[in-house]
XYZ file of C-alpha atoms in Angstrom:
202
model
C 150.901 152.932 -60.354
C 150.627 156.025 -62.825
C 151.460 159.103 -62.376
C 149.482 162.333 -61.150
C 148.378 164.290 -64.170
C 148.207 168.310 -64.253
C 144.863 167.968 -63.165
C 144.323 169.608 -59.678
C 147.848 170.271 -58.959
C 147.223 173.175 -57.039
C 143.723 174.531 -55.451
C 141.878 177.390 -57.541
C 142.388 180.255 -55.286
C 140.237 183.318 -56.538
C 141.196 187.088 -55.215
C 142.858 187.926 -51.824
C 140.167 188.089 -49.232
C 138.464 191.106 -47.636
C 139.219 191.056 -44.260
C 137.207 192.114 -41.454
C 138.580 195.449 -39.960
C 137.383 193.805 -36.835
C 140.763 191.795 -35.263
C 140.369 187.883 -35.841
C 139.692 187.277 -31.842
C 136.803 189.572 -31.579
C 133.682 187.897 -31.449
C 132.446 189.268 -34.015
C 134.714 188.241 -36.079
C 133.497 184.425 -35.593
C 131.957 184.040 -38.586
C 134.280 184.859 -41.319
C 136.836 183.096 -39.349
C 134.361 180.323 -39.850
C 133.972 181.017 -43.544
C 137.924 181.427 -44.242
C 138.101 178.055 -42.654
C 135.575 177.118 -45.088
C 137.359 178.028 -48.271
C 140.395 176.119 -47.203
C 139.131 173.632 -47.159
C 137.547 173.111 -50.107
C 140.546 174.184 -51.626
C 142.582 170.925 -49.219
C 139.885 168.728 -50.791
C 140.757 169.547 -54.833
C 144.369 168.024 -54.302
C 143.477 166.291 -51.386
C 140.422 165.029 -51.723
C 137.473 164.467 -49.251
C 138.420 165.012 -45.388
C 137.134 161.825 -43.171
C 133.643 162.792 -42.533
C 133.539 160.682 -39.445
C 134.855 163.644 -37.901
C 133.088 166.911 -37.186
C 134.814 170.589 -38.286
C 134.530 172.501 -34.912
C 135.266 176.331 -35.426
C 138.994 177.295 -34.769
C 139.710 178.806 -31.821
C 143.261 181.200 -30.728
C 145.725 179.369 -28.073
C 148.540 180.495 -26.241
C 150.546 177.191 -27.717
C 148.981 177.791 -31.174
C 149.241 176.926 -34.017
C 147.824 173.279 -33.491
C 144.914 170.716 -33.762
C 142.900 169.882 -31.006
C 140.787 166.921 -31.295
C 137.803 166.791 -29.213
C 137.416 164.453 -25.738
C 135.331 162.154 -27.086
C 137.695 162.466 -30.568
C 134.683 162.535 -32.896
C 135.501 166.591 -33.888
C 138.866 168.470 -34.334
C 139.668 172.173 -34.825
C 142.590 174.525 -35.388
C 144.307 176.708 -32.180
C 145.713 179.438 -34.090
C 148.422 181.346 -32.587
C 148.466 184.520 -31.134
C 150.261 186.435 -33.327
C 147.379 184.789 -36.023
C 144.699 186.253 -33.029
C 145.821 190.083 -34.196
C 146.814 188.788 -38.191
C 144.459 188.649 -40.542
C 146.924 186.925 -43.137
C 148.959 185.178 -40.732
C 145.152 183.077 -40.160
C 144.669 182.612 -43.847
C 148.254 181.024 -43.352
C 148.256 178.921 -40.052
C 144.882 177.747 -40.991
C 145.758 176.722 -44.500
C 148.559 174.276 -42.130
C 146.428 173.360 -39.867
C 143.839 172.416 -42.610
C 145.597 169.927 -43.963
C 145.678 168.339 -40.070
C 141.879 168.180 -40.526
C 141.034 165.977 -43.425
C 142.338 163.314 -40.941
C 142.781 164.340 -37.523
C 145.479 162.636 -35.209
C 145.806 162.308 -31.944
C 149.465 162.072 -32.281
C 152.698 163.248 -33.882
C 152.542 163.242 -38.383
C 154.868 162.335 -40.243
C 156.828 163.827 -42.426
C 154.864 163.285 -45.725
C 152.052 165.313 -44.006
C 154.293 167.941 -42.531
C 154.991 169.081 -45.898
C 152.134 168.675 -47.599
C 150.367 171.042 -44.460
C 153.936 173.702 -45.676
C 152.709 173.280 -49.098
C 149.397 174.090 -48.956
C 149.607 176.766 -46.508
C 152.355 178.596 -49.098
C 149.956 177.717 -51.543
C 146.796 179.571 -50.377
C 148.844 182.457 -48.600
C 149.648 183.728 -51.521
C 146.631 184.351 -53.640
C 144.612 185.191 -50.743
C 146.207 187.135 -49.049
C 148.321 190.513 -49.285
C 151.004 189.107 -47.170
C 152.424 186.445 -48.598
C 153.973 184.256 -45.656
C 156.405 180.886 -45.480
C 158.190 179.328 -43.466
C 161.206 180.219 -42.219
C 164.938 178.552 -42.532
C 166.279 176.380 -40.434
C 162.807 175.097 -38.790
C 161.170 171.832 -39.199
C 158.899 173.239 -41.181
C 161.105 174.553 -44.072
C 162.727 170.666 -44.191
C 159.857 168.813 -44.282
C 158.405 171.016 -47.158
C 161.818 170.245 -49.131
C 161.373 166.745 -48.886
C 157.706 166.677 -50.222
C 159.637 168.362 -53.538
C 161.216 165.066 -53.844
C 157.895 164.431 -55.127
C 157.004 164.359 -58.882
C 155.337 167.794 -59.517
C 152.999 169.114 -58.891
C 153.379 168.174 -55.504
C 150.255 168.772 -54.186
C 149.083 166.088 -57.358
C 151.395 163.672 -56.545
C 150.785 163.533 -52.868
C 146.592 163.489 -53.496
C 147.384 160.493 -55.457
C 148.702 159.259 -52.449
C 146.169 160.421 -50.030
C 143.637 159.087 -52.961
C 145.403 155.790 -53.380
C 147.087 154.550 -49.868
C 144.679 156.709 -47.371
C 145.762 159.358 -44.509
C 149.054 160.859 -45.008
C 150.398 160.133 -41.830
C 149.751 156.105 -42.699
C 151.866 155.921 -45.413
C 154.628 153.265 -44.983
C 158.053 153.797 -47.420
C 157.424 151.055 -49.777
C 153.780 152.708 -51.089
C 156.021 155.844 -51.872
C 158.180 153.409 -53.230
C 155.434 151.674 -55.558
C 153.692 155.034 -56.397
C 156.505 156.743 -57.544
C 159.511 154.672 -58.346
C 161.715 157.617 -58.933
C 161.966 158.946 -55.427
C 165.108 158.296 -53.439
C 164.467 155.743 -50.851
C 165.868 157.355 -48.047
C 163.851 160.294 -48.523
C 160.501 157.454 -49.112
C 161.657 156.492 -45.382
C 162.203 159.796 -44.338
C 158.650 160.858 -45.117
C 156.794 158.239 -43.925
C 158.873 158.867 -39.852
C 157.101 161.088 -37.558
C 157.857 164.886 -37.488
C 157.932 166.889 -34.518
C 156.988 170.011 -36.936
C 158.594 172.679 -33.893
């Protein structure tokens, strides 16, 4: 299969977002929070393709167990639940919401794979840099950092390679080892296998 080109190598990000003076969890910030969610989704769809429109994208919220993806009870909608840290700091909103936005492309009611986790972390880092004045990265020694290291074995640019996999084979967490090896023969088989196994990021 063809190697990904540099087209859509990374989302086209603009200048830093001008955040409101109110806290992210303030009711008056709801419209800004929703605007950021839609901005991040547009950036995510550039390399990864259109999200699953069978699932409604809902307003982000905050939860003590965040960040995490939450499906609606009938599984026809999904939204990001952000952490208490994000509730009081806009740059953390962007970092966490960018991460959850990748999971919102194809929301699952279950555990995702290392491939999807790595894609989410890589995207969150790349969005945090241009859109905020406080760039963030995963802490060393965490599964978040390990997932990002795993996707770095894919051909560069990484987001283009991940986008190629999703365009060709469907939702990231449904991709099996052989599909990765078909697309990218240079990836070591053990890495391809690890990328397609379930991952609990925390």
